[in-house]
Amino acid sequence: SELGPPGWREPLDCVRASELCNQNSQCSSRYRIMRQCLSGGDRERSAMLASKECQGALEVLQDSPLYDCRCKRGMKKELQCLQNYWSIHMGLTEGEEFYETSPYEPIHFSEEFRHASIISDPSLSKMSPCSEAGKPCNPCLDAAKACNLNETCKRLRSAYNSICSKALPPQPSLANQEPCSRKRCQKALRQFFERVPWELSYPLLFCSCPDQACAERRRHTIVPSCSHQERHKPNCLELRHTCRSDALCRSRLADFHMNCQMTPHTVTSCPRDNYHGCLMSYVGLIGSDVTPNYSDSSPSNITIGLWCSCRSAGSQERQCDAFHRDFTHNSCLKNAIQSFGYGSEGGTLAATEPSSTFLPPARPPIISKPAPPLHGDAIKPMDSACMFSTCANLQDGGQKCVPSDEFECEEALLVQGSIDSQD
Amino acid sequence: RRPKPCSLRELELTVSELGLGYDSDETVMLRYCSGKCAAQRHNYDIAMQHMARAGFRKRGRKDKVSNGPCCRPTAFEKDFSFLDNRSRYHTIHNVSAKHCGC
Amino acid sequence: RRPKPCSLRELELTVSELGLGYDSDETVMLRYCSGKCAAQRHNYDIAMQHMARAGFRKRGRKDKVSNGPCCRPTAFEKDFSFLDNRSRYHTIHNVSAKHCGC
Amino acid sequence: FPQNEYTETVHVGQPAGTAVLQLHAVLNSSAERPHFYLCWGSSFRRLVYSSWFHLDVLTGVLSLNKSLEESDFALLNQHSWSVKKLHLQAVALSNFSRKAPCVPRVSARITLDFVNATLPQCAQTDLKELCFPHRDTSNPHIMENRFPGPIRQLRRLTRTNVCPNYTVSYNVESETPVPFAVNGSTAELVVTARLDREESERYRLLLVCTVRTETLITKMETSLDVFVNDEDDNAPYVNGTDTADVIISFNRTKGGTFGSVSVFDRDLTPIYPIDQSHNKYVGTLLSSDPWVKDTFDIKSTFSETTAAHGGIRETVRDYQLVLKRNLWVTENRSVQLDFLVNDTTYPGLEATVLLHFNVTVLPVDIRFANVTHGFSLSRRASDYAQVGRVCVENCQQLDGVRVTYRLEVPDRNASADAQACHAAISVAQAPDEMWALLYVNDSGALLRPECQDLQYVVVVREEHAQLEASAHVHVRLEGEAHRAAQESQQFPSCALNRRRGECEPVRGLGATTGRCQWRQGVEKGISEDYSTCSPDLRTCPDSFCDAVESKDVSICPQDCTKETVTGGHERGLRNGIQAGYGTCYCYSEKCFCEKEDVEEVMCDDVC
């Protein structure tokens, strides 16, 4: 049943979509039913959703603008928009999807982002000692200097720093008392990244580091001891559950999964090679229950992680590992950080080169073996299979391929002649 | 050259250069007050200048007095936080002037 | 002897002794402000003290800056009128302090 | 489903009826028959490609319902011109059903890469492609104790007719004997026996694919990990003793934990989700004695360990006795507590374990270890100078006991003068401390010649039982008395002084020797060893605002100030200055820390 004038269906933001729905009696009544269907806990929700009434409500709502509405980052009433989005999409996906569709509008790779690597910004490149050989080089310190010289950046950085580094006096009566007021700290961090232009905030987070001191400064940027570290590491799935019970956190996590999901057959292994989108959704997680951070201060090898573990995950250990590996072993995220950071390594990403979708930086990020150009033979088979061939007339005693933990073995040397004759 | 009136000035320097004892290479835009407050003097100041030169000594008084308003901050910028060279956060209050006055 | 904090003090003297140029033997209770303002200093003052010593010179700046709040009147007594020695009336404004502060 | 993700590639030009992949279901019993359905999740009905596929109810083979055309590819509004993703969901039911809704956590997700190109001919096909599907990352998870059977189709169904004169066969290898085999005719990987997670949590298999052409035999190998999910099929057990002997004496505070008994379970206990009904333990304190119920509780914490043999994960729970209230000093009892631990989700009989706590509560004597306490004190000591500390026996271990101290004059009918002398010393105690501090309450009295050695009785009183104990205190006064009567003076704060020369000659509040003491710091930057002027370097600064210092912030502002500190510094955890730059000095509570190497310039020299 068509619920609005023809052409009503171009994607709206979910606040507008819900207003339109509420102006239509049929839609608004189904919308109310839908919210009741989702009000119970996980267990009752599945049963409720299977009920005739809820299924009927969903049928109607799928034809309303609420079905494919989206939200914009930093829009007015962003939280209400996200709540409206989940109020219907939690019904569509019945809850526990590993990857959920992001409520945010897709992030398009902005040319301005690619050109604006630190070296091409005159006011900063003059600041960056890295461009001068022999001088001590600390891009993270340069980023802090640049921030301190900008009023908004300085004010908001000082605001979150003073909140996050203000220790709460110990109170013996409280069992596992927080070292600081985490919620206020997280809110201040979110405000910093929402209101400070990315040209000043991203370099603080994604600066590339030649040494440990620089990497230690980078790791401390978001005051980890207060913003996300707790005395006992929670289980990663528990962290995800806490996040998904908050509309904002759930949206930012879905956005991260969507924009940083490792995608084969791309150079950066990011969806559509849009590493800006990955960085943006990574930053969107900072100040939420699932705040990611550098897990150590090694300058060269970037390792990102969450403050959680998969111990005592029982049979869900695999799912727990898989969730955490999207942060710890994410080549798209790693490439995105290195691509942004190396922009500050002086001269590697010359903005003036003939434009092409993406210029690989000087030190190639960790890329899965470049996939062959796409033509008839679309997808290469398992990259990790070992292949041994012997002549058909010999004994069938090909060499053995001993399985190892990480089963990566270089392709065995093929018996010359016997295979080549085939091509 | 006529002395400039009391006004806000700024200078970019590292936190270590502030001389407060913190060891950090982060930079800060230090705003300070400098300049003359001649136009804001009162009869009181003229009397104090005269008394300081002779009057007090005649009466056996050793009080030191100010003989004119000072160019001072009338408001300070918000707290300034930074990471020191050992990656620890510090916050400094009332270090940079926001407005000046006599 | 420990320097006293900033406070209001008073001295009885003739109008002529004020040094404002009036010739009158009438007496006036002159109240003035004197004493230390060390307790009211801020990080700004410590930084100014450090910069005045070395920092400014290194940056080629010659600005003179105050490195601490001054003990000054924060309010003046009402105007004071008197007859000079040639029986003419005069009124002097803001010559005697009512309150002091740093 | 043994795996909840299935992936495969489909190409333009593949005809209707082409087999794409095969689903499998693990059975509870040989009598069960799985029925496979593409399930109509509420969002699925709208998907344009929902009609392109058919899932055979009995074999679980997913096949094309129509030939795939380029126009079909164009229908999908995903912005990619080469590969688009199709998402399907399937459920396995134990009987026929007309409409099968997707049930979360039970349905399998099928992701097909729809390639905008025809399937390559045999000559262009890499042999590996014939053997294994593209990057199949989903490893099978099989619930233990299930009925053996097929768990995965190894053959790449979409490629079966690409090279008709090649023969493709599979077998499975492993370093150690494993309950897996390949069905030669169907090329399905089969579990040949019921699995036991407590035997092995993971099997590392090597899948070998052999492709025979006219001239060549090619073998391709890849590893496959099969994981075994846990089921509560093990009873709890105690390894060693099921009894803990507990003696409660000094530490008798609410929340205190005592003793520990461990209960093991070879099954796993997921820490999350909490309400998970897997391996759910319930404990019951078997006692009807109200005293026991009001006084004790049992607390358990669990952690995951690995068993000695085979490194298999298992659970250990530690049970501890917890005090629900402070015990009074007079309470004196012995009792045996029995605590029944029940693994409620274990189906077998021996799901419970009985633990025992033999508890002995000893009374605590409130007394002083020494009958007399001797202290010496300079007659020039200032007000609030600390004389010494008094404490009941074992006071460092005592917890949960509230005691208060007071000083009394030994001779009740002493003269007025004697009484006045005794007013010289008083006692202070911090709210959460067990000891008390003796301090100078009236420094004037110390200087009077008639006040010789001061004798006191210190009395301690336990709040609840009103028990009291006392001891003798003798304060020997050192130094010259003064003829003239001495009124108590107004002492300034030592912390005011910024240099040794100003500090050491002057008297100050709390100065035990009568003079302030200077501490010279040596370090360059901000340091805990900052220079400062103190009434007594033994107690100030020590980052602890004690019972006497907290009586007047001017005694030791370095430890007690709550105000913002100006200059380079680091705050103490509660209050005070943890570290400072150069010299730290304070005007009452307003403290500064700065380098002290220059004469202070008067402001008007500059204005």
JSON list of C-alpha atoms in Angstrom, two decimals, chain D residues 18-23 38 53-56 59-64 88 110 112 157:
[
{"chain": "D", "resi": 18, "resn": "THR", "atom": "CA", "xyz": [23.37, -24.83, -11.52]},
{"chain": "D", "resi": 19, "resn": "ALA", "atom": "CA", "xyz": [24.28, -26.03, -8.01]},
{"chain": "D", "resi": 20, "resn": "VAL", "atom": "CA", "xyz": [25.90, -23.20, -6.04]},
{"chain": "D", "resi": 21, "resn": "LEU", "atom": "CA", "xyz": [26.64, -24.68, -2.62]},
{"chain": "D", "resi": 22, "resn": "GLN", "atom": "CA", "xyz": [25.37, -27.23, -0.13]},
{"chain": "D", "resi": 23, "resn": "LEU", "atom": "CA", "xyz": [24.23, -26.58, 3.47]},
{"chain": "D", "resi": 38, "resn": "LEU", "atom": "CA", "xyz": [15.53, -20.05, 2.67]},
{"chain": "D", "resi": 53, "resn": "PHE", "atom": "CA", "xyz": [17.58, -19.21, -5.97]},
{"chain": "D", "resi": 54, "resn": "HIS", "atom": "CA", "xyz": [16.10, -22.53, -4.89]},
{"chain": "D", "resi": 55, "resn": "LEU", "atom": "CA", "xyz": [17.09, -24.48, -1.76]},
{"chain": "D", "resi": 56, "resn": "ASP", "atom": "CA", "xyz": [16.41, -28.22, -1.84]},
{"chain": "D", "resi": 59, "resn": "THR", "atom": "CA", "xyz": [19.72, -32.16, 0.38]},
{"chain": "D", "resi": 60, "resn": "GLY", "atom": "CA", "xyz": [20.37, -28.54, 1.39]},
{"chain": "D", "resi": 61, "resn": "VAL", "atom": "CA", "xyz": [21.75, -27.85, -2.11]},
{"chain": "D", "resi": 62, "resn": "LEU", "atom": "CA", "xyz": [21.30, -24.20, -3.14]},
{"chain": "D", "resi": 63, "resn": "SER", "atom": "CA", "xyz": [20.86, -23.89, -6.91]},
{"chain": "D", "resi": 64, "resn": "LEU", "atom": "CA", "xyz": [19.94, -21.27, -9.48]},
{"chain": "D", "resi": 88, "resn": "LEU", "atom": "CA", "xyz": [20.49, -14.85, 1.73]},
{"chain": "D", "resi": 110, "resn": "ILE", "atom": "CA", "xyz": [24.81, -17.07, 2.67]},
{"chain": "D", "resi": 112, "resn": "LEU", "atom": "CA", "xyz": [27.27, -14.79, -2.90]},
{"chain": "D", "resi": 157, "resn": "LEU", "atom": "CA", "xyz": [29.67, -27.20, -7.08]}
]
